[in-house]
mmCIF file of C-alpha atoms in Angstrom:
data_model
loop_
_atom_site.group_PDB
_atom_site.id
_atom_site.type_symbol
_atom_site.label_atom_id
_atom_site.label_comp_id
_atom_site.label_asym_id
_atom_site.label_seq_id
_atom_site.Cartn_x
_atom_site.Cartn_y
_atom_site.Cartn_z
ATOM 1 C CA UNK A 22 -0.315 5.773 16.296
ATOM 2 C CA UNK A 23 -3.918 5.077 17.045
ATOM 3 C CA UNK A 24 -6.962 7.213 16.350
ATOM 4 C CA UNK A 25 -10.583 6.692 17.347
ATOM 5 C CA UNK A 26 -13.639 7.305 15.188
ATOM 6 C CA UNK A 27 -16.809 8.659 16.852
ATOM 7 C CA UNK A 28 -18.398 5.230 16.282
ATOM 8 C CA UNK A 29 -15.768 3.731 18.616
ATOM 9 C CA UNK A 30 -13.578 2.146 15.914
ATOM 10 C CA UNK A 31 -9.848 2.268 16.658
ATOM 11 C CA UNK A 32 -8.026 3.341 13.488
ATOM 12 C CA UNK A 33 -4.365 2.327 13.326
ATOM 13 C CA UNK A 34 -1.972 4.693 11.527
ATOM 14 C CA UNK A 35 1.563 3.708 10.554
ATOM 15 C CA UNK A 36 4.025 3.691 7.691
ATOM 16 C CA UNK A 37 5.066 0.919 5.325
ATOM 17 C CA UNK A 38 8.596 -0.447 5.660
ATOM 18 C CA UNK A 39 8.876 -1.429 2.003
ATOM 19 C CA UNK A 40 10.689 1.911 1.740
ATOM 20 C CA UNK A 41 13.662 0.179 3.416
ATOM 21 C CA UNK A 42 15.791 -2.478 1.742
ATOM 22 C CA UNK A 43 15.942 -5.691 3.791
ATOM 23 C CA UNK A 44 15.716 -9.289 2.639
ATOM 24 C CA UNK A 45 16.643 -11.077 5.887
ATOM 25 C CA UNK A 46 15.508 -10.944 9.496
ATOM 26 C CA UNK A 47 18.624 -9.140 10.709
ATOM 27 C CA UNK A 48 17.926 -6.431 8.151
ATOM 28 C CA UNK A 49 14.332 -6.074 9.371
ATOM 29 C CA UNK A 50 15.502 -5.805 12.978
ATOM 30 C CA UNK A 51 18.027 -3.149 11.935
ATOM 31 C CA UNK A 52 15.183 -1.137 10.400
ATOM 32 C CA UNK A 53 13.441 -0.981 13.756
ATOM 33 C CA UNK A 54 16.522 0.566 15.379
ATOM 34 C CA UNK A 55 17.629 2.702 12.447
ATOM 35 C CA UNK A 56 14.266 4.022 11.235
ATOM 36 C CA UNK A 57 11.183 2.889 13.139
ATOM 37 C CA UNK A 58 12.207 4.046 16.624
ATOM 38 C CA UNK A 59 13.865 7.291 15.437
ATOM 39 C CA UNK A 60 10.728 8.178 13.458
ATOM 40 C CA UNK A 61 8.593 7.519 16.529
ATOM 41 C CA UNK A 62 10.842 9.722 18.659
ATOM 42 C CA UNK A 63 10.823 12.481 16.036
ATOM 43 C CA UNK A 64 7.019 12.426 16.106
ATOM 44 C CA UNK A 65 7.071 12.561 19.903
ATOM 45 C CA UNK A 66 4.665 9.654 20.334
ATOM 46 C CA UNK A 67 4.849 6.644 22.628
ATOM 47 C CA UNK A 68 3.567 4.172 20.042
ATOM 48 C CA UNK A 69 4.043 3.990 16.274
ATOM 49 C CA UNK A 70 2.553 1.524 13.817
ATOM 50 C CA UNK A 71 4.606 -0.183 11.131
ATOM 51 C CA UNK A 72 3.214 -1.835 8.033
ATOM 52 C CA UNK A 73 5.971 -4.396 7.723
ATOM 53 C CA UNK A 74 7.196 -5.672 4.386
ATOM 54 C CA UNK A 75 8.696 -9.109 4.973
ATOM 55 C CA UNK A 76 10.347 -10.628 1.908
ATOM 56 C CA UNK A 77 9.785 -14.308 1.131
ATOM 57 C CA UNK A 78 13.018 -15.438 2.835
ATOM 58 C CA UNK A 79 12.168 -13.501 5.998
ATOM 59 C CA UNK A 80 8.689 -15.026 6.170
ATOM 60 C CA UNK A 81 10.148 -18.484 5.604
ATOM 61 C CA UNK A 82 12.565 -18.004 8.507
ATOM 62 C CA UNK A 83 9.850 -16.669 10.830
ATOM 63 C CA UNK A 84 7.424 -19.435 9.863
ATOM 64 C CA UNK A 85 9.992 -22.105 10.712
ATOM 65 C CA UNK A 86 11.223 -20.616 13.996
ATOM 66 C CA UNK A 87 8.788 -19.455 16.718
ATOM 67 C CA UNK A 88 11.764 -18.067 18.653
ATOM 68 C CA UNK A 89 12.515 -15.714 15.755
ATOM 69 C CA UNK A 90 8.922 -14.440 15.837
ATOM 70 C CA UNK A 91 9.215 -13.851 19.578
ATOM 71 C CA UNK A 92 12.472 -11.983 18.998
ATOM 72 C CA UNK A 93 10.845 -9.728 16.407
ATOM 73 C CA UNK A 94 7.813 -9.093 18.609
ATOM 74 C CA UNK A 95 10.061 -8.296 21.566
ATOM 75 C CA UNK A 96 12.115 -5.827 19.520
ATOM 76 C CA UNK A 97 8.953 -4.100 18.307
ATOM 77 C CA UNK A 98 7.645 -3.734 21.846
ATOM 78 C CA UNK A 99 10.966 -2.517 23.246
ATOM 79 C CA UNK A 100 11.118 0.254 20.627
ATOM 80 C CA UNK A 101 7.519 1.436 21.028
ATOM 81 C CA UNK A 102 6.431 -0.066 17.704
ATOM 82 C CA UNK A 103 3.454 -2.229 16.789
ATOM 83 C CA UNK A 104 2.256 -4.110 13.715
ATOM 84 C CA UNK A 105 -1.326 -4.719 12.600
ATOM 85 C CA UNK A 106 -0.680 -4.949 8.859
ATOM 86 C CA UNK A 107 1.797 -6.441 6.393
ATOM 87 C CA UNK A 108 2.464 -5.380 2.827
ATOM 88 C CA UNK A 109 2.739 -8.679 0.931
ATOM 89 C CA UNK A 110 2.540 -7.152 -2.569
ATOM 90 C CA UNK A 111 6.307 -7.349 -3.275
ATOM 91 C CA UNK A 112 7.506 -10.946 -2.939
ATOM 92 C CA UNK A 113 11.233 -10.265 -2.930
ATOM 93 C CA UNK A 114 13.872 -8.048 -4.540
ATOM 94 C CA UNK A 115 11.875 -4.828 -4.123
ATOM 95 C CA UNK A 116 15.073 -2.787 -3.983
ATOM 96 C CA UNK A 117 16.863 -4.471 -6.875
ATOM 97 C CA UNK A 118 18.381 -2.081 -9.405
ATOM 98 C CA UNK A 119 15.479 -2.831 -11.755
ATOM 99 C CA UNK A 120 12.101 -3.944 -10.393
ATOM 100 C CA UNK A 121 9.451 -2.719 -12.860
ATOM 101 C CA UNK A 122 6.965 -5.523 -13.754
ATOM 102 C CA UNK A 123 8.839 -8.117 -11.712
ATOM 103 C CA UNK A 124 6.930 -6.804 -8.687
ATOM 104 C CA UNK A 125 3.819 -8.605 -10.016
ATOM 105 C CA UNK A 126 5.490 -12.028 -9.784
ATOM 106 C CA UNK A 127 4.572 -14.551 -8.604
ATOM 107 C CA UNK A 128 0.973 -13.679 -9.403
ATOM 108 C CA UNK A 129 -2.251 -15.250 -8.151
ATOM 109 C CA UNK A 130 -2.047 -18.055 -10.708
ATOM 110 C CA UNK A 131 1.075 -19.327 -8.940
ATOM 111 C CA UNK A 132 0.895 -21.538 -5.842
ATOM 112 C CA UNK A 133 3.891 -19.631 -4.457
ATOM 113 C CA UNK A 134 1.763 -16.489 -4.085
ATOM 114 C CA UNK A 135 -0.851 -18.342 -2.034
ATOM 115 C CA UNK A 136 1.729 -19.962 0.217
ATOM 116 C CA UNK A 137 3.566 -16.668 0.811
ATOM 117 C CA UNK A 138 0.343 -14.825 1.664
ATOM 118 C CA UNK A 139 -0.876 -17.466 4.104
ATOM 119 C CA UNK A 140 2.564 -17.576 5.741
ATOM 120 C CA UNK A 141 2.414 -13.771 6.093
ATOM 121 C CA UNK A 142 -0.994 -14.072 7.758
ATOM 122 C CA UNK A 143 0.298 -16.612 10.264
ATOM 123 C CA UNK A 144 3.333 -14.487 11.114
ATOM 124 C CA UNK A 145 1.144 -11.406 11.503
ATOM 125 C CA UNK A 146 -1.242 -13.274 13.807
ATOM 126 C CA UNK A 147 1.713 -13.865 16.126
ATOM 127 C CA UNK A 148 2.829 -10.209 15.982
ATOM 128 C CA UNK A 149 -0.531 -8.509 16.561
ATOM 129 C CA UNK A 150 -0.892 -6.434 19.720
ATOM 130 C CA UNK A 151 -3.006 -8.248 22.288
ATOM 131 C CA UNK A 152 -5.791 -5.657 21.999
ATOM 132 C CA UNK A 153 -5.872 -5.447 18.189
ATOM 133 C CA UNK A 154 -9.219 -6.447 16.667
ATOM 134 C CA UNK A 155 -7.641 -8.014 13.574
ATOM 135 C CA UNK A 156 -4.749 -7.900 11.145
ATOM 136 C CA UNK A 157 -4.562 -7.104 7.453
ATOM 137 C CA UNK A 158 -2.319 -8.164 4.578
ATOM 138 C CA UNK A 159 -2.255 -6.318 1.239
ATOM 139 C CA UNK A 160 -1.473 -8.110 -2.020
ATOM 140 C CA UNK A 161 -1.289 -7.523 -5.751
ATOM 141 C CA UNK A 162 -4.465 -7.224 -7.867
ATOM 142 C CA UNK A 163 -4.198 -10.746 -9.326
ATOM 143 C CA UNK A 164 -1.571 -10.072 -12.003
ATOM 144 C CA UNK A 165 -0.329 -7.699 -14.672
ATOM 145 C CA UNK A 166 -3.038 -7.447 -17.336
ATOM 146 C CA UNK A 167 -1.147 -9.376 -20.050
ATOM 147 C CA UNK A 168 -1.589 -12.277 -20.523
ATOM 148 C CA UNK A 169 -4.947 -12.774 -18.808
ATOM 149 C CA UNK A 170 -8.018 -14.720 -19.871
ATOM 150 C CA UNK A 171 -11.372 -15.919 -18.585
ATOM 151 C CA UNK A 172 -9.710 -19.235 -17.753
ATOM 152 C CA UNK A 173 -7.111 -17.391 -15.689
ATOM 153 C CA UNK A 174 -9.873 -15.563 -13.812
ATOM 154 C CA UNK A 175 -11.612 -18.848 -13.026
ATOM 155 C CA UNK A 176 -8.340 -20.344 -11.809
ATOM 156 C CA UNK A 177 -7.610 -17.295 -9.641
ATOM 157 C CA UNK A 178 -11.058 -17.508 -8.032
ATOM 158 C CA UNK A 179 -10.370 -21.092 -7.018
ATOM 159 C CA UNK A 180 -7.036 -20.077 -5.498
ATOM 160 C CA UNK A 181 -8.677 -17.219 -3.582
ATOM 161 C CA UNK A 182 -11.379 -19.554 -2.282
ATOM 162 C CA UNK A 183 -8.533 -21.653 -0.891
ATOM 163 C CA UNK A 184 -7.008 -18.491 0.572
ATOM 164 C CA UNK A 185 -10.249 -17.699 2.413
ATOM 165 C CA UNK A 186 -10.359 -21.213 3.846
ATOM 166 C CA UNK A 187 -6.744 -20.978 5.001
ATOM 167 C CA UNK A 188 -7.282 -17.565 6.594
ATOM 168 C CA UNK A 189 -10.223 -19.028 8.507
ATOM 169 C CA UNK A 190 -7.896 -21.802 9.676
ATOM 170 C CA UNK A 191 -5.322 -19.226 10.833
ATOM 171 C CA UNK A 192 -8.027 -17.562 12.921
ATOM 172 C CA UNK A 193 -9.149 -20.905 14.352
ATOM 173 C CA UNK A 194 -5.585 -21.878 15.230
ATOM 174 C CA UNK A 195 -4.441 -18.555 16.708
ATOM 175 C CA UNK A 196 -7.608 -16.750 17.760
ATOM 176 C CA UNK A 197 -6.447 -13.772 15.661
ATOM 177 C CA UNK A 198 -8.347 -12.941 12.443
ATOM 178 C CA UNK A 199 -6.295 -11.655 9.507
ATOM 179 C CA UNK A 200 -7.898 -10.372 6.303
ATOM 180 C CA UNK A 201 -6.292 -9.970 2.870
ATOM 181 C CA UNK A 202 -6.908 -6.965 0.614
ATOM 182 C CA UNK A 203 -6.415 -6.924 -3.148
ATOM 183 C CA UNK A 204 -4.793 -3.631 -4.175
ATOM 184 C CA UNK A 205 -6.058 -2.237 -7.522
ATOM 185 C CA UNK A 206 -3.237 -0.712 -9.551
ATOM 186 C CA UNK A 207 -3.031 0.866 -13.030
ATOM 187 C CA UNK A 208 -2.084 -1.668 -15.706
ATOM 188 C CA UNK A 209 -3.111 -4.703 -13.669
ATOM 189 C CA UNK A 210 -6.043 -7.097 -14.022
ATOM 190 C CA UNK A 211 -7.894 -5.326 -11.203
ATOM 191 C CA UNK A 212 -7.112 -1.788 -12.278
ATOM 192 C CA UNK A 213 -10.147 0.125 -11.004
ATOM 193 C CA UNK A 214 -12.345 -0.269 -7.944
ATOM 194 C CA UNK A 215 -15.370 -1.141 -10.112
ATOM 195 C CA UNK A 216 -13.523 -4.054 -11.741
ATOM 196 C CA UNK A 217 -12.213 -5.147 -8.362
ATOM 197 C CA UNK A 218 -15.679 -4.961 -6.812
ATOM 198 C CA UNK A 219 -17.130 -7.132 -9.556
ATOM 199 C CA UNK A 220 -14.425 -9.756 -9.107
ATOM 200 C CA UNK A 221 -14.341 -9.719 -5.310
ATOM 201 C CA UNK A 222 -18.116 -9.721 -4.823
ATOM 202 C CA UNK A 223 -18.261 -13.506 -5.212
ATOM 203 C CA UNK A 224 -15.553 -14.224 -2.638
ATOM 204 C CA UNK A 225 -15.801 -14.622 1.136
ATOM 205 C CA UNK A 226 -15.829 -11.027 2.400
ATOM 206 C CA UNK A 227 -15.075 -12.205 5.920
ATOM 207 C CA UNK A 228 -11.504 -12.807 4.780
ATOM 208 C CA UNK A 229 -10.925 -11.116 1.415
ATOM 209 C CA UNK A 230 -11.565 -7.510 0.504
ATOM 210 C CA UNK A 231 -9.815 -4.503 -0.987
ATOM 211 C CA UNK A 232 -6.691 -2.539 -0.152
ATOM 212 C CA UNK A 233 -7.345 1.043 -1.278
ATOM 213 C CA UNK A 234 -4.169 2.769 -2.428
ATOM 214 C CA UNK A 235 -5.034 6.438 -2.798
ATOM 215 C CA UNK A 236 -2.256 7.151 -5.324
ATOM 216 C CA UNK A 237 -3.619 4.405 -7.583
ATOM 217 C CA UNK A 238 -7.163 5.685 -7.093
ATOM 218 C CA UNK A 239 -6.115 9.170 -8.196
ATOM 219 C CA UNK A 240 -4.077 7.950 -11.179
ATOM 220 C CA UNK A 241 -7.128 6.016 -12.388
ATOM 221 C CA UNK A 242 -9.086 9.301 -12.270
ATOM 222 C CA UNK A 243 -11.623 7.728 -9.902
ATOM 223 C CA UNK A 244 -13.900 9.868 -7.751
ATOM 224 C CA UNK A 245 -13.373 8.790 -4.110
ATOM 225 C CA UNK A 246 -17.020 8.988 -3.036
ATOM 226 C CA UNK A 247 -18.224 7.089 -6.104
ATOM 227 C CA UNK A 248 -15.522 4.436 -5.669
ATOM 228 C CA UNK A 249 -16.453 3.843 -2.034
ATOM 229 C CA UNK A 250 -20.158 3.727 -2.887
ATOM 230 C CA UNK A 251 -19.497 1.082 -5.530
ATOM 231 C CA UNK A 252 -17.523 -1.063 -3.115
ATOM 232 C CA UNK A 253 -20.243 -0.766 -0.470
ATOM 233 C CA UNK A 254 -22.945 -1.716 -2.972
ATOM 234 C CA UNK A 255 -20.946 -4.826 -3.917
ATOM 235 C CA UNK A 256 -20.418 -5.761 -0.257
ATOM 236 C CA UNK A 257 -16.639 -5.536 -0.591
ATOM 237 C CA UNK A 258 -14.905 -4.417 2.627
ATOM 238 C CA UNK A 259 -11.959 -2.028 2.606
ATOM 239 C CA UNK A 260 -9.412 -4.081 4.508
ATOM 240 C CA UNK A 261 -6.683 -1.457 4.468
ATOM 241 C CA UNK A 262 -5.923 2.028 3.122
ATOM 242 C CA UNK A 263 -2.529 3.012 1.773
ATOM 243 C CA UNK A 264 -2.263 6.784 2.044
ATOM 244 C CA UNK A 265 -0.210 7.964 -0.911
ATOM 245 C CA UNK A 266 -0.010 10.823 -3.415
ATOM 246 C CA UNK A 267 0.613 10.784 -7.162
ATOM 247 C CA UNK A 268 2.246 13.353 -9.403
ATOM 248 C CA UNK A 269 0.012 15.536 -11.580
ATOM 249 C CA UNK A 270 0.940 17.553 -14.659
ATOM 250 C CA UNK A 271 -1.831 19.861 -15.838
ATOM 251 C CA UNK A 272 -0.103 20.873 -19.111
ATOM 252 C CA UNK A 273 1.988 17.880 -20.220
ATOM 253 C CA UNK A 274 2.591 19.372 -23.689
ATOM 254 C CA UNK A 275 4.427 22.300 -22.134
ATOM 255 C CA UNK A 276 8.228 21.893 -22.537
ATOM 256 C CA UNK A 277 8.924 23.072 -18.987
ATOM 257 C CA UNK A 278 6.448 20.508 -17.642
ATOM 258 C CA UNK A 279 8.032 17.758 -19.743
ATOM 259 C CA UNK A 280 11.481 18.688 -18.484
ATOM 260 C CA UNK A 281 10.272 18.484 -14.892
ATOM 261 C CA UNK A 282 8.577 15.120 -15.518
ATOM 262 C CA UNK A 283 11.817 13.815 -17.038
ATOM 263 C CA UNK A 284 13.470 14.177 -13.623
ATOM 264 C CA UNK A 285 11.146 11.434 -12.351
ATOM 265 C CA UNK A 286 12.011 8.919 -15.064
ATOM 266 C CA UNK A 287 14.118 6.274 -13.301
ATOM 267 C CA UNK A 288 14.975 2.587 -13.834
ATOM 268 C CA UNK A 289 13.798 0.868 -10.646
ATOM 269 C CA UNK A 290 10.026 1.211 -10.323
ATOM 270 C CA UNK A 291 7.153 1.275 -12.804
ATOM 271 C CA UNK A 292 5.474 4.671 -13.180
ATOM 272 C CA UNK A 293 2.208 4.234 -15.048
ATOM 273 C CA UNK A 294 0.636 7.441 -16.386
ATOM 274 C CA UNK A 295 -2.955 8.263 -17.271
ATOM 275 C CA UNK A 296 -4.294 11.267 -19.134
ATOM 276 C CA UNK A 297 -7.837 12.532 -18.976
ATOM 277 C CA UNK A 298 -8.811 14.168 -22.275
ATOM 278 C CA UNK A 299 -11.574 13.955 -24.842
ATOM 279 C CA UNK A 300 -13.923 12.526 -22.250
ATOM 280 C CA UNK A 301 -11.816 9.404 -21.706
ATOM 281 C CA UNK A 302 -8.728 8.131 -19.908
ATOM 282 C CA UNK A 303 -5.613 7.316 -21.961
ATOM 283 C CA UNK A 304 -2.952 5.040 -20.475
ATOM 284 C CA UNK A 305 0.793 4.513 -20.659
ATOM 285 C CA UNK A 306 2.682 1.817 -18.781
ATOM 286 C CA UNK A 307 5.678 3.934 -17.739
ATOM 287 C CA UNK A 308 7.337 7.300 -17.945
ATOM 288 C CA UNK A 309 8.202 9.144 -20.149
ATOM 289 C CA UNK A 310 4.733 8.177 -21.495
ATOM 290 C CA UNK A 311 5.409 9.770 -24.867
ATOM 291 C CA UNK A 312 2.511 7.823 -26.455
ATOM 292 C CA UNK A 313 -0.102 9.826 -24.553
ATOM 293 C CA UNK A 314 -1.799 12.575 -26.575
ATOM 294 C CA UNK A 315 -0.845 15.344 -24.088
ATOM 295 C CA UNK A 316 -4.133 17.142 -24.637
ATOM 296 C CA UNK A 317 -5.263 16.912 -21.016
ATOM 297 C CA UNK A 318 -3.767 16.556 -17.541
ATOM 298 C CA UNK A 319 -1.635 13.574 -16.559
ATOM 299 C CA UNK A 320 -1.500 11.700 -13.296
ATOM 300 C CA UNK A 321 1.555 9.530 -12.735
ATOM 301 C CA UNK A 322 1.986 6.511 -10.467
ATOM 302 C CA UNK A 323 4.946 7.932 -8.641
ATOM 303 C CA UNK A 324 4.420 7.932 -4.877
ATOM 304 C CA UNK A 325 5.511 11.359 -3.625
ATOM 305 C CA UNK A 326 5.593 12.595 -0.008
ATOM 306 C CA UNK A 327 2.179 13.423 1.426
ATOM 307 C CA UNK A 328 3.198 16.659 3.094
ATOM 308 C CA UNK A 329 5.408 18.215 0.407
ATOM 309 C CA UNK A 330 4.545 20.262 -2.659
ATOM 310 C CA UNK A 331 5.976 19.181 -5.996
ATOM 311 C CA UNK A 332 8.222 21.616 -7.796
ATOM 312 C CA UNK A 333 6.145 23.735 -10.221
ATOM 313 C CA UNK A 334 4.707 23.318 -12.743
ATOM 314 C CA UNK A 335 3.979 19.842 -11.295
ATOM 315 C CA UNK A 336 1.815 19.286 -8.252
ATOM 316 C CA UNK A 337 0.529 16.311 -6.292
ATOM 317 C CA UNK A 338 -2.860 14.683 -5.774
ATOM 318 C CA UNK A 339 -2.937 15.670 -2.087
ATOM 319 C CA UNK A 340 -6.407 17.217 -2.468
ATOM 320 C CA UNK A 341 -7.662 13.902 -3.865
ATOM 321 C CA UNK A 342 -6.138 12.121 -0.853
ATOM 322 C CA UNK A 343 -7.896 14.506 1.538
ATOM 323 C CA UNK A 344 -11.202 13.850 -0.237
ATOM 324 C CA UNK A 345 -10.626 10.104 0.050
ATOM 325 C CA UNK A 346 -9.854 10.268 3.768
ATOM 326 C CA UNK A 347 -12.956 12.393 4.321
ATOM 327 C CA UNK A 348 -15.076 9.866 2.431
ATOM 328 C CA UNK A 349 -13.612 7.069 4.548
ATOM 329 C CA UNK A 350 -13.830 8.645 7.979
ATOM 330 C CA UNK A 351 -16.039 11.744 8.151
ATOM 331 C CA UNK A 352 -19.303 9.780 8.031
ATOM 332 C CA UNK A 353 -21.212 8.108 10.870
ATOM 333 C CA UNK A 354 -19.024 4.991 10.671
ATOM 334 C CA UNK A 355 -15.396 4.282 9.801
ATOM 335 C CA UNK A 356 -14.997 2.532 6.452
ATOM 336 C CA UNK A 357 -11.607 1.056 7.421
ATOM 337 C CA UNK A 358 -9.412 0.675 10.499
ATOM 338 C CA UNK A 359 -5.880 0.343 9.063
ATOM 339 C CA UNK A 360 -4.145 3.317 7.389
ATOM 340 C CA UNK A 361 -0.596 2.924 6.107
ATOM 341 C CA UNK A 362 1.504 5.764 4.690
ATOM 342 C CA UNK A 363 3.237 4.175 1.710
ATOM 343 C CA UNK A 364 5.790 6.407 0.017
ATOM 344 C CA UNK A 365 8.264 3.710 -1.004
ATOM 345 C CA UNK A 366 10.136 5.953 -3.464
ATOM 346 C CA UNK A 367 12.336 7.979 -1.101
ATOM 347 C CA UNK A 368 15.471 6.312 -2.516
ATOM 348 C CA UNK A 369 14.657 7.448 -6.077
ATOM 349 C CA UNK A 370 13.071 10.854 -5.459
ATOM 350 C CA UNK A 371 14.912 13.591 -7.385
ATOM 351 C CA UNK A 372 16.437 16.135 -4.997
ATOM 352 C CA UNK A 373 14.227 15.355 -2.025
ATOM 353 C CA UNK A 374 16.516 17.450 0.190
ATOM 354 C CA UNK A 375 15.350 15.788 3.405
ATOM 355 C CA UNK A 376 16.453 12.733 5.358
ATOM 356 C CA UNK A 377 14.182 9.686 5.380
ATOM 357 C CA UNK A 378 13.543 9.777 9.138
ATOM 358 C CA UNK A 379 12.463 13.411 9.091
ATOM 359 C CA UNK A 380 10.616 12.888 5.821
ATOM 360 C CA UNK A 381 8.515 9.945 6.980
ATOM 361 C CA UNK A 382 7.862 11.641 10.327
ATOM 362 C CA UNK A 383 6.573 14.681 8.433
ATOM 363 C CA UNK A 384 4.323 12.466 6.311
ATOM 364 C CA UNK A 385 2.903 10.756 9.383
ATOM 365 C CA UNK A 386 2.341 14.097 11.080
ATOM 366 C CA UNK A 387 0.457 15.319 8.009
ATOM 367 C CA UNK A 388 -1.614 12.104 7.911
ATOM 368 C CA UNK A 389 -2.446 12.401 11.609
ATOM 369 C CA UNK A 390 -3.642 15.989 11.079
ATOM 370 C CA UNK A 391 -5.715 14.956 8.068
ATOM 371 C CA UNK A 392 -7.411 12.184 10.062
ATOM 372 C CA UNK A 393 -8.084 14.578 12.932
ATOM 373 C CA UNK A 394 -9.670 16.970 10.436
ATOM 374 C CA UNK A 395 -11.882 14.092 9.253
ATOM 375 C CA UNK A 396 -13.290 13.760 12.768
ATOM 376 C CA UNK A 397 -11.004 11.183 14.391
ATOM 377 C CA UNK A 398 -9.385 11.714 17.781
ATOM 378 C CA UNK A 399 -5.905 10.592 18.748
ATOM 379 C CA UNK A 400 -5.576 7.774 21.294
ATOM 380 C CA UNK A 401 -2.893 8.103 23.944
ATOM 381 C CA UNK A 402 -0.878 4.958 24.658
ATOM 382 C CA UNK A 403 -1.625 3.540 28.106
#
């Protein structure tokens, strides 16, 4: 789906396909038929955006075979789907039985991460709609925080300088600019927008900026307006927004609340938790987060559907998401032009009670309404 800001910016809205398990090209093509097109039809729209997740092996195949890229592009077009963004945070194995901290490997100290990201950019350049202004690729916020040193930071800067040069070369070769956004996440080196802004400020902002995940922003207890102001002051562009909601528990010491939280403890993904109490933020790397003091509310990195209420006494950070979208789009200019709904946890949600096609369609419908309320207008496919 496409929206238009009053300043004329076309804002692309889609959903991220990392919710689907596929580690080869045939699997990706099956997603288009089994999920992408049915979701589009359920929404009743002529055009739907996908934020593709292409695992390392898929990108390798596409990079080596132009005919395979043409096949993928043709399938997208035939099913009323388009791609302006890739999620290159997970490298591979995102639907293994246990993922946890493996999702941060390889990190930005590893040449494999650079090569994968540049390959993703080249593939995306070939998939972009002819009228798209640019593409975007999201990636991990350098690495998990341990081990990390000043020497590591210096090394990572050198690698990212190389990334900027290679992205410029992709644009020169293809005529299609693709930017990369670092995605701050709790527990990682770039955990908050302020830390990310400080690190990214010295890099080439023509090619490297920030991917703003709204679940992560809420879990970090960051104020949306203040976060965006800090990024603007540092000259760091928001390359992409991942629209997502976190879980919130206002009374984590309450036994009923703890019992409800326990339903979300699962072995596949990492669910960092942060508590705001005593004037500071306390952190735990995963549920059940028993080491937190439980004297103030918790927010948990568990992506939950945008449109649905959590079962009481839990609730979601939907209000925080609305505030973030307003801060991004209700002003005189759009702060970003790619919005990706990213609830990758449908396979591990406790008792979701809804099919994934209907569920993602409902999320996208909610996101469309939220963007309309922020002052955008929907574009009709020509």
